[in-house]
Short mmCIF file of C-alpha atoms and ligand atoms in Angstrom, two decimals:
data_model
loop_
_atom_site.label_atom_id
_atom_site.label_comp_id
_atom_site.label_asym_id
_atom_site.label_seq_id
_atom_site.Cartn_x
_atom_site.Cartn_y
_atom_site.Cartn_z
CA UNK A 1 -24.24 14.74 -5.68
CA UNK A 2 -22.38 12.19 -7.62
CA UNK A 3 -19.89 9.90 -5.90
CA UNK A 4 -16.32 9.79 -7.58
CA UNK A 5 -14.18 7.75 -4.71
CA UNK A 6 -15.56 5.77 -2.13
CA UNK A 7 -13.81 3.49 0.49
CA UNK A 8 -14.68 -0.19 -0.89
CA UNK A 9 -17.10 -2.17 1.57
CA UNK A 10 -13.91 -4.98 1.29
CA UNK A 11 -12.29 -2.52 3.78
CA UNK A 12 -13.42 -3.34 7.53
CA UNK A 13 -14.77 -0.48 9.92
CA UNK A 14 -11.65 -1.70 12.20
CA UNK A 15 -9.62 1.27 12.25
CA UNK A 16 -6.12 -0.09 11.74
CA UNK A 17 -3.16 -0.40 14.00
CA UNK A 18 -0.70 1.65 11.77
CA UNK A 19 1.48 4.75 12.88
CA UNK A 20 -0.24 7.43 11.40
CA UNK A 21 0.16 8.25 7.75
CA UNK A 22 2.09 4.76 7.23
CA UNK A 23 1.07 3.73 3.97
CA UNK A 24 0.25 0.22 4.56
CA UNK A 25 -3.17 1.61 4.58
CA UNK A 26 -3.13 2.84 1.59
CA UNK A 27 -1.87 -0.81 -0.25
CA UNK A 28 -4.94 -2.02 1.61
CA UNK A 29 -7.54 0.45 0.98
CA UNK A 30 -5.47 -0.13 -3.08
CA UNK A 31 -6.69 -3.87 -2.63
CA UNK A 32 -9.81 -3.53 -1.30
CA UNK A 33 -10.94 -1.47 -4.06
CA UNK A 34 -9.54 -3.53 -7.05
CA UNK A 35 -11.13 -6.75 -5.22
CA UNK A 36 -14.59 -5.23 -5.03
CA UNK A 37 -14.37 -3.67 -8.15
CA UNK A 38 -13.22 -6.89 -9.90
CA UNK A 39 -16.24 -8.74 -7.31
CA UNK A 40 -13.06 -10.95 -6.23
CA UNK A 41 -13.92 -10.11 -2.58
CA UNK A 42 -15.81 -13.29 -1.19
CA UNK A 43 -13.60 -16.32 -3.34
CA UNK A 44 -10.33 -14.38 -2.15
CA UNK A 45 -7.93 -15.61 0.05
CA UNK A 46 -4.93 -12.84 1.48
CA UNK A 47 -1.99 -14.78 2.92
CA UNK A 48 -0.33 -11.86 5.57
CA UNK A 49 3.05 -11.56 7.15
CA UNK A 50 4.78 -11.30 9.95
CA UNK A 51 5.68 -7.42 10.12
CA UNK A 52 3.66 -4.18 11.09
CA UNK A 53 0.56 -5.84 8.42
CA UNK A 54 0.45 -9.15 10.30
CA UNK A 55 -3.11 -7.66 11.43
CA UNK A 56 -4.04 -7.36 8.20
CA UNK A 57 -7.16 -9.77 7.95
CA UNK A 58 -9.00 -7.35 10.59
CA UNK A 59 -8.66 -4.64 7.92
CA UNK A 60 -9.48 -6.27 4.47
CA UNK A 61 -12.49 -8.45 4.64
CA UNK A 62 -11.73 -12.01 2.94
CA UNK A 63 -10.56 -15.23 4.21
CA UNK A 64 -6.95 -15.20 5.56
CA UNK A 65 -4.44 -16.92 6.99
CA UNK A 66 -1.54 -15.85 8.48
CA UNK A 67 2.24 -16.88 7.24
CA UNK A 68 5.14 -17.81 9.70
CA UNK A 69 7.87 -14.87 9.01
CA UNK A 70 8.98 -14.72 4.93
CA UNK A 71 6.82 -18.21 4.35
CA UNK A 72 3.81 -16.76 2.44
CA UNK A 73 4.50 -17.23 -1.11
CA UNK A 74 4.98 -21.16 -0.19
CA UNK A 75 1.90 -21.14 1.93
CA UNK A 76 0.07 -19.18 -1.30
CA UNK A 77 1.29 -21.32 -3.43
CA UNK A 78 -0.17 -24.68 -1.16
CA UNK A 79 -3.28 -22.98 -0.62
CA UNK A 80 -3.59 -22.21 -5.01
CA UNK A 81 -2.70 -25.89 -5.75
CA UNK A 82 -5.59 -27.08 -3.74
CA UNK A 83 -8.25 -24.44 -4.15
CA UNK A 84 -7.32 -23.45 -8.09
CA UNK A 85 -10.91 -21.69 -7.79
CA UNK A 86 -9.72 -18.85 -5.14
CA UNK A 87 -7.79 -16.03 -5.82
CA UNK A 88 -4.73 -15.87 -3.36
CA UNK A 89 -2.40 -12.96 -2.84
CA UNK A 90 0.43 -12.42 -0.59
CA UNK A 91 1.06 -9.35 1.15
CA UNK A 92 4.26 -9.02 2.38
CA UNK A 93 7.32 -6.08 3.73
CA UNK A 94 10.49 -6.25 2.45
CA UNK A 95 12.12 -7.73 5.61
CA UNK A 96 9.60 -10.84 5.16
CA UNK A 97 9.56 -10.80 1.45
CA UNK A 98 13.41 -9.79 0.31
CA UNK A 99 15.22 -11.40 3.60
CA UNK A 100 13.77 -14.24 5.62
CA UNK A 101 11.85 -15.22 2.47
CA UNK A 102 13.51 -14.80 -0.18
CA UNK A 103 14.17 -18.44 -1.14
CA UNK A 104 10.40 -19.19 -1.14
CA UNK A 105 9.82 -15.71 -2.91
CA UNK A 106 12.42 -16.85 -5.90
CA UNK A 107 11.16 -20.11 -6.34
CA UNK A 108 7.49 -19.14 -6.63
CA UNK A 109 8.64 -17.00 -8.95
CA UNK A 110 10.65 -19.62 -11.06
CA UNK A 111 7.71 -21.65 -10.94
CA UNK A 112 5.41 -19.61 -12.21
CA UNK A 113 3.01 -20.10 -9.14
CA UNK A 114 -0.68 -18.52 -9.78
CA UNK A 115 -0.48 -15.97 -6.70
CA UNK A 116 -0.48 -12.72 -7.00
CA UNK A 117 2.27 -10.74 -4.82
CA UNK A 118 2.08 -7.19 -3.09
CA UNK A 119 5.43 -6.58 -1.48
CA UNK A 120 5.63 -3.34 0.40
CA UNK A 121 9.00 -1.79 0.63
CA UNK A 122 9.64 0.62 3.58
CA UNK A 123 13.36 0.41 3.48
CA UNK A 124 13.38 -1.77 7.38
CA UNK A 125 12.17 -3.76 9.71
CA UNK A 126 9.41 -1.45 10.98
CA UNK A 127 7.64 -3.39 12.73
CA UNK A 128 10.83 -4.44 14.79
CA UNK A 129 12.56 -1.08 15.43
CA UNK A 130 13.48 0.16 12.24
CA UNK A 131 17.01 -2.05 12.02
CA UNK A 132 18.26 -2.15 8.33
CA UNK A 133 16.89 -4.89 5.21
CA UNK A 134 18.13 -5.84 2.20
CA UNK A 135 16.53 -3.06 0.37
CA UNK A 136 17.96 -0.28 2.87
CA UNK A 137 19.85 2.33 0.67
CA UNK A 138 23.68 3.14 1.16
CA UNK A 139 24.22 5.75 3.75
CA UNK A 140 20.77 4.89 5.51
CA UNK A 141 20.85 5.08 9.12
CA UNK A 142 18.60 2.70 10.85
CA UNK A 143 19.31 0.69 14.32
CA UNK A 144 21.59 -1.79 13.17
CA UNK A 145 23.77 0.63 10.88
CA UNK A 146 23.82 3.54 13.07
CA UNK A 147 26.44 5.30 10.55
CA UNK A 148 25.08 4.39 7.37
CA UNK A 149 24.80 1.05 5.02
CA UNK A 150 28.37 0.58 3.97
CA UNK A 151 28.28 -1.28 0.37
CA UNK A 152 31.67 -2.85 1.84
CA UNK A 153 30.39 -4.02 4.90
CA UNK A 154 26.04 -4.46 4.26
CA UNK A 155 26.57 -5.00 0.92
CA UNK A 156 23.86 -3.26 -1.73
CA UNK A 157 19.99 -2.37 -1.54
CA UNK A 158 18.50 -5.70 -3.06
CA UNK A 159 16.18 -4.77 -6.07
CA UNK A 160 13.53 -7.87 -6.05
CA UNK A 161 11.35 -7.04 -8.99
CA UNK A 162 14.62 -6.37 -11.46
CA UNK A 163 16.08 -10.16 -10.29
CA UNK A 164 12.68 -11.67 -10.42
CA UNK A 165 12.36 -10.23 -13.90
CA UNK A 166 15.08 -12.11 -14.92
CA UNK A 167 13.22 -15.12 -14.79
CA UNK A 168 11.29 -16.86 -17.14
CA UNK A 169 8.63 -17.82 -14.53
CA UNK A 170 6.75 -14.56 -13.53
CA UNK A 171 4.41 -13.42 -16.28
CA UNK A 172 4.20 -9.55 -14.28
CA UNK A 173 6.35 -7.68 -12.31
CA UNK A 174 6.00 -3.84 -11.51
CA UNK A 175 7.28 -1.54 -9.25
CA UNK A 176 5.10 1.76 -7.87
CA UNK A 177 5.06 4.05 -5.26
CA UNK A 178 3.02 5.47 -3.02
CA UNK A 179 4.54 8.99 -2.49
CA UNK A 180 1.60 11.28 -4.71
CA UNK A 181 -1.61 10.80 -5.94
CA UNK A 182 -0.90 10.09 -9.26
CA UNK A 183 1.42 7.58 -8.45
CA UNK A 184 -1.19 5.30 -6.03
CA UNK A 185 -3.36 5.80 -9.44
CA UNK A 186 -0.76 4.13 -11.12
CA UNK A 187 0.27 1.63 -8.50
CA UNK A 188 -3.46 0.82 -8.62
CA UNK A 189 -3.26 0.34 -12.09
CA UNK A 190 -0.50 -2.17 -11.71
CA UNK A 191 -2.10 -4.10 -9.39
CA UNK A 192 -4.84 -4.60 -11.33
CA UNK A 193 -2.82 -5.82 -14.26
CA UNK A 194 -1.26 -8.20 -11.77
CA UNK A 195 -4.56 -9.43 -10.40
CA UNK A 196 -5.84 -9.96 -14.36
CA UNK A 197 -2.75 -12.29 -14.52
CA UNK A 198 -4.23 -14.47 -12.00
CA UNK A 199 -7.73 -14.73 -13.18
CA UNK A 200 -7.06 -15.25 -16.39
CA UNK A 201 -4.58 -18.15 -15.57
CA UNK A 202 -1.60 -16.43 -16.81
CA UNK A 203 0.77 -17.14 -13.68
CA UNK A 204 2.86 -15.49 -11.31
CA UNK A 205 2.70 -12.11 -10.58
CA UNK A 206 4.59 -9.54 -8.22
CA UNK A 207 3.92 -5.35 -7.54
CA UNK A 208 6.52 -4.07 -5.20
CA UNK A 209 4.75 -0.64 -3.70
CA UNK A 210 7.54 1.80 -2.21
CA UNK A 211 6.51 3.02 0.88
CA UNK A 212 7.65 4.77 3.80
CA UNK A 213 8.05 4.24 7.56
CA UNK A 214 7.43 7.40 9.43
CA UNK A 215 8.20 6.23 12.69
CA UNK A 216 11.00 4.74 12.34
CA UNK A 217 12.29 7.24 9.61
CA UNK A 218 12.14 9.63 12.27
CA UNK A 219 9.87 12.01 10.17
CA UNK A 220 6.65 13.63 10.10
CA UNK A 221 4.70 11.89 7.19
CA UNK A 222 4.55 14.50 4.54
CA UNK A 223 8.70 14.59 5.22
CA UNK A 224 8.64 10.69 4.82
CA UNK A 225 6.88 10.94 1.44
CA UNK A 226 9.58 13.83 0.54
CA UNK A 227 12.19 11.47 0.68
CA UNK A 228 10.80 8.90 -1.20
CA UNK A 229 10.61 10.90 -4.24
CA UNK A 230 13.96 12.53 -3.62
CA UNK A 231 15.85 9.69 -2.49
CA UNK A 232 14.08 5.98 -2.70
CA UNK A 233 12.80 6.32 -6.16
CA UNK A 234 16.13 7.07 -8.02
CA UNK A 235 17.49 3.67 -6.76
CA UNK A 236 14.08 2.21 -6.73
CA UNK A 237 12.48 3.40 -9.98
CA UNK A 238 8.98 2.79 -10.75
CA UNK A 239 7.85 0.95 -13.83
CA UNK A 240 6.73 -2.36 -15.48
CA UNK A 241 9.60 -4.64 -15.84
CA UNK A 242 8.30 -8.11 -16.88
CA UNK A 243 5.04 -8.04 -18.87
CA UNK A 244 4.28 -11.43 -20.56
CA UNK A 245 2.30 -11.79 -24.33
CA UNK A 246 -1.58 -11.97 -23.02
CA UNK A 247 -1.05 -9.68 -20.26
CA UNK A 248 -3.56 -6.46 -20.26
CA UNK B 1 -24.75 22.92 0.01
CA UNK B 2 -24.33 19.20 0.54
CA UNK B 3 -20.43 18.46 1.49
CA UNK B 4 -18.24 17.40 -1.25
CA UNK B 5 -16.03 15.33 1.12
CA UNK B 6 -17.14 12.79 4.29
CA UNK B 7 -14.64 12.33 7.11
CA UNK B 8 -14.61 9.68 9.91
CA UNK B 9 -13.65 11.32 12.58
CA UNK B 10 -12.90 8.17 14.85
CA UNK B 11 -10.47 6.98 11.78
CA UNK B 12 -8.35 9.83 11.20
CA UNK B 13 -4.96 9.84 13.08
CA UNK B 14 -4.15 13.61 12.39
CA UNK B 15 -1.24 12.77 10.23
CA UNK B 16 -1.94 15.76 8.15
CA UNK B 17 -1.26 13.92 4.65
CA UNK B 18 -4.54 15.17 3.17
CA UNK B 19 -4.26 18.76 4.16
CA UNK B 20 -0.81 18.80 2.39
CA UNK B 21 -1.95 17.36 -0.90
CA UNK B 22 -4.83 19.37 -0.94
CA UNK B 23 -4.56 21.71 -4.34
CA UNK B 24 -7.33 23.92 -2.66
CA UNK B 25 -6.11 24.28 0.62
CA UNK B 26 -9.18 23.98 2.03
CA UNK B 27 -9.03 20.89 4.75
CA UNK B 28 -7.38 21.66 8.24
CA UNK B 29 -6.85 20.02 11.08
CA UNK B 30 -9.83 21.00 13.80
CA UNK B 31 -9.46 21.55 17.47
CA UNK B 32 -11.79 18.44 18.78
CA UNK B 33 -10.53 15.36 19.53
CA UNK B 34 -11.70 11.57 18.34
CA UNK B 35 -11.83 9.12 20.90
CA UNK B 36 -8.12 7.74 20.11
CA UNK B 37 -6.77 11.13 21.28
CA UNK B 38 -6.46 12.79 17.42
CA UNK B 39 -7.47 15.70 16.40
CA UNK B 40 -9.89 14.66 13.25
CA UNK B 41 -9.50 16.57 10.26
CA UNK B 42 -12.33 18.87 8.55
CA UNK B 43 -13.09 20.76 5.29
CA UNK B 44 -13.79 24.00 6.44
CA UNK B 45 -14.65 25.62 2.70
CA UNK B 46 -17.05 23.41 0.77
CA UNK B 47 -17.47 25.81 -2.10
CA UNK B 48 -13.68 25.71 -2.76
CA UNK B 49 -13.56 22.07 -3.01
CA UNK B 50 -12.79 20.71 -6.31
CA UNK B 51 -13.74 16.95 -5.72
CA UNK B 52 -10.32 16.05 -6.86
CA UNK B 53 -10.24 13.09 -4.69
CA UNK B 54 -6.08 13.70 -3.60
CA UNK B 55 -7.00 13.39 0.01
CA UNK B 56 -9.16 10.38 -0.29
CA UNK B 57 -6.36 9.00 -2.09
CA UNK B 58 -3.82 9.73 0.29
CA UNK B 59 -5.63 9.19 3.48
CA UNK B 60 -3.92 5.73 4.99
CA UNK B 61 -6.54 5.60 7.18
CA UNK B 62 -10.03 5.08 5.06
CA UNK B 63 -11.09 8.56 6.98
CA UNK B 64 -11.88 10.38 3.97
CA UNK B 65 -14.45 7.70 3.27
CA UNK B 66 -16.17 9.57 0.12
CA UNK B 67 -16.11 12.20 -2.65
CA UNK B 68 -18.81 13.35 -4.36
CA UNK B 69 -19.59 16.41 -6.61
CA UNK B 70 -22.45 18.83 -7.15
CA UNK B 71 -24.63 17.75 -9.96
CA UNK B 72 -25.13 20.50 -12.37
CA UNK B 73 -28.75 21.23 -12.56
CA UNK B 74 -30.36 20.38 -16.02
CA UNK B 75 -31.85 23.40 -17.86
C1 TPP C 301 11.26 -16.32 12.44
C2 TPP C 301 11.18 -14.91 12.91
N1 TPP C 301 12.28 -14.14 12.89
C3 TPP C 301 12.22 -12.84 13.29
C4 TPP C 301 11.05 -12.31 13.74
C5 TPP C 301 11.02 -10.85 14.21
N2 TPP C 301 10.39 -9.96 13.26
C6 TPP C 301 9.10 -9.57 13.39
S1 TPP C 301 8.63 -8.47 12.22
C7 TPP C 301 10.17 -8.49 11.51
C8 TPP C 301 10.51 -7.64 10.33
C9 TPP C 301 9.36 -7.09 9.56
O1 TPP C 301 9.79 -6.16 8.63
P1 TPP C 301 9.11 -5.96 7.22
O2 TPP C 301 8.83 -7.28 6.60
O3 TPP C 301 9.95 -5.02 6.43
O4 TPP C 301 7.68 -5.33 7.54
P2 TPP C 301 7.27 -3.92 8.17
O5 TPP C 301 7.09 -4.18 9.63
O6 TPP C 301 8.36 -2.94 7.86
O7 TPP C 301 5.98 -3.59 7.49
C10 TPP C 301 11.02 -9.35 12.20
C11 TPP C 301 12.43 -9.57 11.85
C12 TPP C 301 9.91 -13.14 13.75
N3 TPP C 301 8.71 -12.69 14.13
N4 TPP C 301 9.98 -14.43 13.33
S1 SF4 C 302 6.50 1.18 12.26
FE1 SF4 C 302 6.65 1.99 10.20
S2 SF4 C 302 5.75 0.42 8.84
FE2 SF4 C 302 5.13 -0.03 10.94
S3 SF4 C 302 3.10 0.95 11.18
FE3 SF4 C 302 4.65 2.37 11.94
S4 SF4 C 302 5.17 3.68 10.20
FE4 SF4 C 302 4.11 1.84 9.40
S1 SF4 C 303 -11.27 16.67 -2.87
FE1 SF4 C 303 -9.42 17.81 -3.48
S2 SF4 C 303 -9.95 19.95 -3.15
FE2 SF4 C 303 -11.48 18.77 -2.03
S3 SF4 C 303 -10.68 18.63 0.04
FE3 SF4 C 303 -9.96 16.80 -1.04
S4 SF4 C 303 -7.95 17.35 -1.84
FE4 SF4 C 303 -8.96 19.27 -1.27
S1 SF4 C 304 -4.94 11.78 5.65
FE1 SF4 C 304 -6.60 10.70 6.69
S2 SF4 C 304 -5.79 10.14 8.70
FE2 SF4 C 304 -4.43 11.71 7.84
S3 SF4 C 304 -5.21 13.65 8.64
FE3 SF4 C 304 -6.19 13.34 6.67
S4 SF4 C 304 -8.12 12.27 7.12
FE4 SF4 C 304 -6.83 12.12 8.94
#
């Protein structure tokens, strides 16, 4: 027999404290595999969030540490400065990353920081209850917007990647999803391109992954990963939006 | 036949992702429970399996922990 896929020994035997089929495992198993692959493993450090992947150094297997809520990029960017030999990514929802941390997010960003960034977009605070972020679309229901986001009153779903792009300080910034199996092929494929950035000195680099929240979505998985495709990824659209000279 | 796809048992949280994606229709979730209280999923027609890999790639959970495929015998 001939082995094609193979869960990456950078992914713990910890089974993890998700909801089941929330795809927060899936961005790890994603980053596990690229780190082993690309023998990053042992020099990496993962900066985690507050949210539902603030466990996340029991389930990938490097050094960690653990950000207070929408700090990592600024703790990433400490921790780069004074070990320029690791390789340090953030991992962060889009309640830490796109509201509580935004301003260290941007300015990471603007300067171009050597960190790598995996910002997982469920649409809310899951870890919380499921009350509405910046990226929640119009007409979502969640706790705190029991009839729907109103543009007038929530104002509109924040689109991090596009604004970062704007920049001149990121060197990559994609968007993928992880609704299909081609698409975590490609959202793999983006990562690794964003990871490349990093070891070859290039800069700053962001993949937001849309993903889903089951529990909180009120839906059965498969029905979670329906409406990403039907109703998250024609406001979120994936694609490469910033993609410096030098960057392969 | 050797099996084309290992499962954890004690990983899998039944969420059914893998039996959905499945092109072959040929995974299913089984009647005994793990020791978290979920019923683990199983491949219950190895022949039919086309070592696509969809379910490992799907799986949040790292329970479909490996793919392999039949090596054709040289002549
Ligand atoms: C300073 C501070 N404010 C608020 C909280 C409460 N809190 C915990 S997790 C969370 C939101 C997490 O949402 P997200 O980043 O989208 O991650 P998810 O849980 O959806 O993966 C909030 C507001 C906190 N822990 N610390
Ligand atoms: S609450 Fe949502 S994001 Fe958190 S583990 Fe459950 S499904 Fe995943
Ligand atoms: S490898 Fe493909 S055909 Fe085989 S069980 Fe998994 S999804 Fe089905
Ligand atoms: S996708 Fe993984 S966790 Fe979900 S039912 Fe299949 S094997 Fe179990």
């Amino acid at each position: 027999m001939k082995t094609l896929y193979k869960v990456p020994g950078a992914i713990t035997d910890t089974p993890t404290t998700y909801c089941p089929g929330c795809p927060h495992g899936v961005a790890h198993r994603i980053i596990g595999e690229l780190l082993d692959e690309m023998q990053l493993t042992k020099k990496t450090v993962i900066v985690w969030p507050v949210g539902c992947s603030v466990f996340g150094y029991y389930f990938i297997d490097t050094d960690a540490v653990e950000a207070a809520h929408g700090r990592a990029c600024a703790m990433a960017t400490g921790i780069k400065r004074t070990h320029p030999e690791s390789f340090v990514i953030t991992y962060q929802g889009d309640g830490d990353l796109a509201s509580i941390g935004i301003a260290e997010t941007i300015h990471a960003a603007a300067r171009g920081e050597r960190i790598c960034v995996i910002y997982v977009n469920n649409g809310n605070y899951g870890m919380t209850g499921g009350q509405m972020a910046p990226t929640t679309l119009l007409g979502q229901v969640t706790t705190t917007s029991p009839y729907g986001r109103e543009a007038h009153a929530n104002g509109f779903p924040l689109k991090v990647p596009e604004m970062l792009a704007a920049i001149d300080g990121p060197a990559y910034i994609a968007r993928g999803s992880l609704d299909n199996a081609k698409h975590i092929i490609q959202a793999k494929k983006f990562i690794r391109k964003a990871f490349k950035v990093q070891v070859n000195n290039l800069g700053f680099s962001l993949v937001e992954l849309i993903s889903s929240c089951p529990t909180n979505w009120k839906m059965t998985p498969e029905e979670s990963l329906e409406r990403i495709r039907k109703q998250v990824l024609p406001v979120f659209p994936i694609g490469e939006l910033k993609v410096d000279e030098g960057v392969a | 036949m050797e099996t084309r796809v290992i499962i954890n048992d004690e990983r899998c949280k039944s969420c059914n992702l893998c039996v959905e994606i499945c092109p072959e229709k040929v995974l299913r979730i089984s009647d005994r429970l793990n020791p978290k209280g979920y019923r683990p999923v199983e491949l219950f027609d190895n022949e039919a399996c086309i070592s696509c890999g969809f379910c490992y790639l799907i799986c949040p959970d790292a329970a479909i922990v490996e793919i392999r495929r039949p090596v054709k015998a040289k002549v």
